[in-house]
mmCIF file of C-alpha atoms and ligand atoms in Angstrom:
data_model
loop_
_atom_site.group_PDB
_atom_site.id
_atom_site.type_symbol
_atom_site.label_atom_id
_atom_site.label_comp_id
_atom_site.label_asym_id
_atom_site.label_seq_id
_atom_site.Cartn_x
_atom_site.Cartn_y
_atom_site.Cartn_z
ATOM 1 C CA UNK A 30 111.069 96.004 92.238
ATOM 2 C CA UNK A 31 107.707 96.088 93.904
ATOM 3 C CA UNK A 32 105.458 99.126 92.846
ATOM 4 C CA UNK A 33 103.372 100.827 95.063
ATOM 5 C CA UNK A 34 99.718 99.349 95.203
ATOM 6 C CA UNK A 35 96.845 101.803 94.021
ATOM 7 C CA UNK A 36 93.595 101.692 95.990
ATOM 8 C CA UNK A 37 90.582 103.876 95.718
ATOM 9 C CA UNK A 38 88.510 103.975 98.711
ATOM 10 C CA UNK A 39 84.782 104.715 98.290
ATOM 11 C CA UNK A 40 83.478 105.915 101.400
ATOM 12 C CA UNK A 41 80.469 108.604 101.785
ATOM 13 C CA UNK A 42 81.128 109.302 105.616
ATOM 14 C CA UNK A 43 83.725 112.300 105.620
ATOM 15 C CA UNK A 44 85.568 110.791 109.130
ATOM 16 C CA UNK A 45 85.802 107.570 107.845
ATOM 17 C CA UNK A 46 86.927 108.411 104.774
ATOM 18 C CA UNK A 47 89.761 110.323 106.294
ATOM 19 C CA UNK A 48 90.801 107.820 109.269
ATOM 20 C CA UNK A 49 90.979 105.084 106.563
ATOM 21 C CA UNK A 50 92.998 107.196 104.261
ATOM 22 C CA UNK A 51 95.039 108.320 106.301
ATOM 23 C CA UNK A 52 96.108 104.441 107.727
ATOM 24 C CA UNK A 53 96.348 102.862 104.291
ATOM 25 C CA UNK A 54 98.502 105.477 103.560
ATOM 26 C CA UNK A 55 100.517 104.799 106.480
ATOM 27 C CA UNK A 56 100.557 101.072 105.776
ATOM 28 C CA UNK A 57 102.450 102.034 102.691
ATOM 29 C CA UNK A 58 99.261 102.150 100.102
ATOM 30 C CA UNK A 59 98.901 104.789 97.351
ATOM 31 C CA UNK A 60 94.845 105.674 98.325
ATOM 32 C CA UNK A 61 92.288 108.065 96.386
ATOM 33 C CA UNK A 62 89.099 108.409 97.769
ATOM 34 C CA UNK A 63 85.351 108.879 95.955
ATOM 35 C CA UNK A 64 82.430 109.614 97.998
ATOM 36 C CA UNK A 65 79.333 108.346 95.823
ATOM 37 C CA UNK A 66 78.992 105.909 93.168
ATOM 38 C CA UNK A 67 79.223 107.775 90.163
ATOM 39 C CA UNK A 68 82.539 109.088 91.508
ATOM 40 C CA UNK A 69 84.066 105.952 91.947
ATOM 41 C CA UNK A 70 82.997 104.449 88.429
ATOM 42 C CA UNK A 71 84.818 107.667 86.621
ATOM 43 C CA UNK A 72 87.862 106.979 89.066
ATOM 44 C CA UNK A 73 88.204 103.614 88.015
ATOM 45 C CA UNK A 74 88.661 104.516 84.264
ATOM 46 C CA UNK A 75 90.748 107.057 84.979
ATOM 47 C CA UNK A 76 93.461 106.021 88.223
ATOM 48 C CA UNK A 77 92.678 102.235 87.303
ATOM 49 C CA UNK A 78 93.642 101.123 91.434
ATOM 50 C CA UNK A 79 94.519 97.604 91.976
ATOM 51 C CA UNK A 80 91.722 97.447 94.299
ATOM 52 C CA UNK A 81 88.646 98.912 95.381
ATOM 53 C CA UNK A 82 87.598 98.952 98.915
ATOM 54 C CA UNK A 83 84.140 99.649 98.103
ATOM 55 C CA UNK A 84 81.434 100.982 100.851
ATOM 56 C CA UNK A 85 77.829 98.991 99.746
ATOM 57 C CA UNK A 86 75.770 102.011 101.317
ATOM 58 C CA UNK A 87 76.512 105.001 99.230
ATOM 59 C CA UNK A 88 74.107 108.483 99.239
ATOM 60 C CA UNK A 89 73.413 107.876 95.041
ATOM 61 C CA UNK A 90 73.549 104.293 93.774
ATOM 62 C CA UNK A 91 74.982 101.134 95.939
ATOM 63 C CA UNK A 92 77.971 99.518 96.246
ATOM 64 C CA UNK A 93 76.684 96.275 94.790
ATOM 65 C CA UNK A 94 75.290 98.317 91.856
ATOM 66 C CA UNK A 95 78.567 99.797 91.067
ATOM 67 C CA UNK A 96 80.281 96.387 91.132
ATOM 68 C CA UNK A 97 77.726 95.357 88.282
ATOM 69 C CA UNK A 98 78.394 98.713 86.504
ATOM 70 C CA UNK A 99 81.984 97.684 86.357
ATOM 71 C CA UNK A 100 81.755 93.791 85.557
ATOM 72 C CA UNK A 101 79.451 95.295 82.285
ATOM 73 C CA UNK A 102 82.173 97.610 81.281
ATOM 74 C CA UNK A 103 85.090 95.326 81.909
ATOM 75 C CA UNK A 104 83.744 92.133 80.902
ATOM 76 C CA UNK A 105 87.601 91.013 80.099
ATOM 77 C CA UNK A 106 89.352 88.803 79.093
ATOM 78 C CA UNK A 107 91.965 91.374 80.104
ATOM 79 C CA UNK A 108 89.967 94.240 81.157
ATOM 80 C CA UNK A 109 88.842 93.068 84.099
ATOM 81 C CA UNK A 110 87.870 95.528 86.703
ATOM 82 C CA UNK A 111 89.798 95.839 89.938
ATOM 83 C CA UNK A 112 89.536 93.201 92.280
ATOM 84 C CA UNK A 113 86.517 94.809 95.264
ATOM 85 C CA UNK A 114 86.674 94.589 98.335
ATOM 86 C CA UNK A 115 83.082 95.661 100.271
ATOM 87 C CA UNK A 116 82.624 97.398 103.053
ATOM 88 C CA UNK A 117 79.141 96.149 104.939
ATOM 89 C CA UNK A 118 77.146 97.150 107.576
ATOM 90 C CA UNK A 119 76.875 94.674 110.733
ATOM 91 C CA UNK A 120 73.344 93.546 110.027
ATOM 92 C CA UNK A 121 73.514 92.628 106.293
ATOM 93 C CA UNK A 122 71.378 89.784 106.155
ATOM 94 C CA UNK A 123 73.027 86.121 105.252
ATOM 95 C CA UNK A 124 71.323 86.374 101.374
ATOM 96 C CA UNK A 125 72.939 89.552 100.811
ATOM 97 C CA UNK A 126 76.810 88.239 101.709
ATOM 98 C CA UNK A 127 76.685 85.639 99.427
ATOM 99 C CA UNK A 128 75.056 88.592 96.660
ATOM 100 C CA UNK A 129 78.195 90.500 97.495
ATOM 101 C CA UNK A 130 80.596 87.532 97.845
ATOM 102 C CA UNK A 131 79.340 86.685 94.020
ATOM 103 C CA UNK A 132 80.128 90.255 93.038
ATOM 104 C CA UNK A 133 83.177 91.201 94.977
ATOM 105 C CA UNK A 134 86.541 89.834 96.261
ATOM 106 C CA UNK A 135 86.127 89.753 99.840
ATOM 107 C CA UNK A 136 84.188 92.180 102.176
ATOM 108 C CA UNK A 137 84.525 93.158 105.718
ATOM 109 C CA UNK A 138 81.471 93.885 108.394
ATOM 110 C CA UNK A 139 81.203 97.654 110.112
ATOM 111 C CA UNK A 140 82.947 98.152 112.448
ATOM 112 C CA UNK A 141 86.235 96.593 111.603
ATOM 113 C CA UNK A 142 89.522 96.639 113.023
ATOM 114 C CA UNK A 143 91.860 98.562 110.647
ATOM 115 C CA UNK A 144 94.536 95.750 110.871
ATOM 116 C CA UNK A 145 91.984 93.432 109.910
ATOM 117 C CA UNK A 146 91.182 95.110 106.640
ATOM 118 C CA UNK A 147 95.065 95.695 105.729
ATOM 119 C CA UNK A 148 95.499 92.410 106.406
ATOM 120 C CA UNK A 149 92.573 91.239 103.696
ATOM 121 C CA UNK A 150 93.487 93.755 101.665
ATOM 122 C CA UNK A 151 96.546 92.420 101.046
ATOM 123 C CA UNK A 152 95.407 88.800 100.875
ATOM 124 C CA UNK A 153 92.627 90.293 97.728
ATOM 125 C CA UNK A 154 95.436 91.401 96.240
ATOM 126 C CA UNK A 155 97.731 88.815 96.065
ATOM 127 C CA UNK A 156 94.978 86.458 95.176
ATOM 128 C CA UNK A 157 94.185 88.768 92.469
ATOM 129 C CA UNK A 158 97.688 89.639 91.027
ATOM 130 C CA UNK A 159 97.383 87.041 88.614
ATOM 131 C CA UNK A 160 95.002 87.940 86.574
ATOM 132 C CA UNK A 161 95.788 92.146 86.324
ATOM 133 C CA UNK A 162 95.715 92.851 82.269
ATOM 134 C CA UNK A 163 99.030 93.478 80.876
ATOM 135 C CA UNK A 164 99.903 97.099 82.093
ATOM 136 C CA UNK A 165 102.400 97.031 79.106
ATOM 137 C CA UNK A 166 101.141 97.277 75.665
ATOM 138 C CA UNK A 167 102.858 97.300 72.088
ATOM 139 C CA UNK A 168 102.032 97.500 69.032
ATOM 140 C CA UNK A 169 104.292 97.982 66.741
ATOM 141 C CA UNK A 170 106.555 100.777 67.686
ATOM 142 C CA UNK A 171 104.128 102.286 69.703
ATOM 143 C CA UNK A 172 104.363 101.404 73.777
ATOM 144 C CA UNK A 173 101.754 102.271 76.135
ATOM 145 C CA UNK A 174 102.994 101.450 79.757
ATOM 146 C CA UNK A 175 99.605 101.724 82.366
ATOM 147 C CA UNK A 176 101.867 102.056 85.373
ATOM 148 C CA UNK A 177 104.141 104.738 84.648
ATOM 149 C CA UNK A 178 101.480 106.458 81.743
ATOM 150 C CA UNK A 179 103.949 106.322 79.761
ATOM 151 C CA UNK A 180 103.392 106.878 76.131
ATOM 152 C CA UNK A 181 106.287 106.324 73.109
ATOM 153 C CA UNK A 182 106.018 105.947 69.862
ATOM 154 C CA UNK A 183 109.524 105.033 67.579
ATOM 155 C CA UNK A 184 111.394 105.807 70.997
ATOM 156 C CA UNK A 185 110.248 109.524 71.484
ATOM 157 C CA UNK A 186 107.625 109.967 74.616
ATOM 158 C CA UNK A 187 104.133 111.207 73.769
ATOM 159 C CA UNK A 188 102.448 113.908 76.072
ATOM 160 C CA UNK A 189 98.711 112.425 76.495
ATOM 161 C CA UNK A 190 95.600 113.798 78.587
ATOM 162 C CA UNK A 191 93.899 111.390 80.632
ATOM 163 C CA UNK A 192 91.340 110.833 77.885
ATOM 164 C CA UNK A 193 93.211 110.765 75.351
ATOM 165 C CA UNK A 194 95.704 107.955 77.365
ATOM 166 C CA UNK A 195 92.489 106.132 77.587
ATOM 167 C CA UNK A 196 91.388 106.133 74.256
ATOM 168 C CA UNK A 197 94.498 105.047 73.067
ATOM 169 C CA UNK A 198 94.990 102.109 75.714
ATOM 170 C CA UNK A 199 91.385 100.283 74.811
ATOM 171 C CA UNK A 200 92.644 100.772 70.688
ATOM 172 C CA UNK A 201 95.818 99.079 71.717
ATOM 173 C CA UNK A 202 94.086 96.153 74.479
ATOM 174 C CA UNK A 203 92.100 95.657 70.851
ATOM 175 C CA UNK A 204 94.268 95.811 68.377
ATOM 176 C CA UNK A 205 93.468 94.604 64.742
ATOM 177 C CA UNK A 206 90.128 94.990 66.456
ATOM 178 C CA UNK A 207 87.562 97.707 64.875
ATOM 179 C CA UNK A 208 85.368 99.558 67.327
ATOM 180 C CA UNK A 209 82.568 101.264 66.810
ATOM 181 C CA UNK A 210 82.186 104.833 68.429
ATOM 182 C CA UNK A 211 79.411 103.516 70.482
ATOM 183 C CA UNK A 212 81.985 101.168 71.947
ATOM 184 C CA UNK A 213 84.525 103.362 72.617
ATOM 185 C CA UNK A 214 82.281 106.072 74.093
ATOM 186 C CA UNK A 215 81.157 103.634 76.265
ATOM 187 C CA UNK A 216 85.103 102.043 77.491
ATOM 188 C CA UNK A 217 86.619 105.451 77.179
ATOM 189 C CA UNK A 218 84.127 108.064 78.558
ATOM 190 C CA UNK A 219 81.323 105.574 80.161
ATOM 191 C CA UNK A 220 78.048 107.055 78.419
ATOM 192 C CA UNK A 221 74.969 105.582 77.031
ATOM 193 C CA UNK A 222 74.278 104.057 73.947
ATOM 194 C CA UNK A 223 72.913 107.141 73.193
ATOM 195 C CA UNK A 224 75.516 109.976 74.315
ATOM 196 C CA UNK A 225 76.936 112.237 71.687
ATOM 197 C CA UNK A 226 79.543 110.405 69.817
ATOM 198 C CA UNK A 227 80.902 112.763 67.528
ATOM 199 C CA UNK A 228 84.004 113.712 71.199
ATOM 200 C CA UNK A 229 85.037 110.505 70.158
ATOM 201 C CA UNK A 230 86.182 111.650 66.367
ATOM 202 C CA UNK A 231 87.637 114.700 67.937
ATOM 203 C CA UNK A 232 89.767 112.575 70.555
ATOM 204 C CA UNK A 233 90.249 110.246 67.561
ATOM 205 C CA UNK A 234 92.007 113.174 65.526
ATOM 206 C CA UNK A 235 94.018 114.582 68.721
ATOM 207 C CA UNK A 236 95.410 110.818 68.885
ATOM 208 C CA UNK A 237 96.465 110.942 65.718
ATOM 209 C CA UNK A 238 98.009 114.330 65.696
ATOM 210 C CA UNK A 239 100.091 113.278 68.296
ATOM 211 C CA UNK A 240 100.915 109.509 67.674
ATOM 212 C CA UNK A 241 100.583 109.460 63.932
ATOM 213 C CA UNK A 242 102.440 112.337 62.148
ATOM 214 C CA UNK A 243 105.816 111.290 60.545
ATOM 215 C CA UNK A 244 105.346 107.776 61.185
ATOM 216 C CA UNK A 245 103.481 104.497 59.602
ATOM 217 C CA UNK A 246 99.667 105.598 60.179
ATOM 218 C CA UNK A 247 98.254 103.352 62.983
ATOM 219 C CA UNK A 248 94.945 103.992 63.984
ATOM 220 C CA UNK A 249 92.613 103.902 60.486
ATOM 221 C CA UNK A 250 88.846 104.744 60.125
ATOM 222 C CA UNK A 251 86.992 102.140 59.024
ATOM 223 C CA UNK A 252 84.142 104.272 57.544
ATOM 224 C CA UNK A 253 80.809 103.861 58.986
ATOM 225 C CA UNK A 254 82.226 101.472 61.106
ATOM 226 C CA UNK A 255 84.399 102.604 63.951
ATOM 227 C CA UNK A 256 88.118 102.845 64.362
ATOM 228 C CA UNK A 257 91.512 100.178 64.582
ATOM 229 C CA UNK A 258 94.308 100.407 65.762
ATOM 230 C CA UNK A 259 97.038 98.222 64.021
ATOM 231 C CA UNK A 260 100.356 97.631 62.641
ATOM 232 C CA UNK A 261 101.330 98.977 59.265
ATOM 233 C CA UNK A 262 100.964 96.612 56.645
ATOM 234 C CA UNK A 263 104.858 95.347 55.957
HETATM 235 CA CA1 CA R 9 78.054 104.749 103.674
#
């Protein structure tokens, strides 16, 4: 069964934007679009695309900057960021291709021929299908399935919001792990070090009002710590 690939175009010109949509659609693609920066960085957290096709000129901060954002919030192993493929203007100078071939997966020089960038979009891809994170996680009889966003604990599905789905998926990529609220306010809803952590108690308690009633408690405060997630001891 082959699912249908995500990709998450960030383009600021409104034509653009729409011709390319509109043909990676038509070449069988699943495609969201972000117009600046800052949009695309929120869109990755929440759609998590298999690829980015990534515009380097953008009206608030560039494409190269927003491939750094993402390598310092994903630093992996197994949260690595989407593979990124750059779009570049013609007369990017020589120094700057091999910046952007250090930070991204491939890029391709305005103007392109469409098939062109199907055709390496598909090649990123493939290259890159190896190393994806596990899109299934388990722990204990909790399952979190990224693809589907899917959530079941003991069997029964769990209704999650977006936030919620994503709190709960970096407790489970860590589990036995504790995190601090600093660290999950930064994974989960991308602030500063200095951002108002006490959302991330409230999400905490939502989690476990939904996950954790009538079953072996999962997620435990470790206080003045953070939070784990992680099996019940036997
Ligand atoms: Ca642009």
């Amino acid at each position: 069964m082959t699912t249908t690939q995500r990709l998450l175009l960030v383009e600021d010109e409104p034509t653009l934007c729409e011709l390319l949509s509109a043909s990676l659609r038509l070449a069988g693609f699943q495609v969201t679009s972000a117009e600046t920066g800052a949009q695309a960085l929120s869109a990755v957290s929440e759609q998590r695309p298999d690829l980015i096709v990534l515009d380097v000129m953008l009206p608030d901060i560039n494409g190269f900057e927003v491939a750094r954002l993402l390598r310092e919030r994903h630093p992996g192993p197994g949260g690595e960021h989407p593979p990124i493929l750059f779009l570049t203007a013609r007369d990017a100078a020589e120094d700057r291709i091999s910046g952007l071939r250090a930070g991204g997966d491939d890029y391709v020089t305005k103007p392109f021929n469409l098939e062109e960038l199907i055709l390496r979009i598909q090649a990123v891809l493939r290259r890159t299908s190896g190393r994806q994170p596990d899109r299934r996680l388990l722990v204990d009889d909790l399952a979190l399935d990224a693809d589907s966003h899917q959530v079941t604990r003991g069997g029964h599905a769990v209704q999650l919001s977006p936030t919620e789905f994503s709190l709960l998926r970096v407790l489970m990529e860590n589990a036995g792990q504790v995190l601090s609220r600093h660290q999950l306010l930064d994974r989960v809803w991308h602030y500063d070090f200095d951002g108002d952590d006490s959302i991330v108690a409230s999400y905490i308690s939502y989690l476990r009002r939904k996950i954790d009633t009538d079953r072996p408690k999962l997620i435990h405060t470790v206080r003045g710590t953070g939070y784990v997630l992680r099996k019940p001891s036997p």
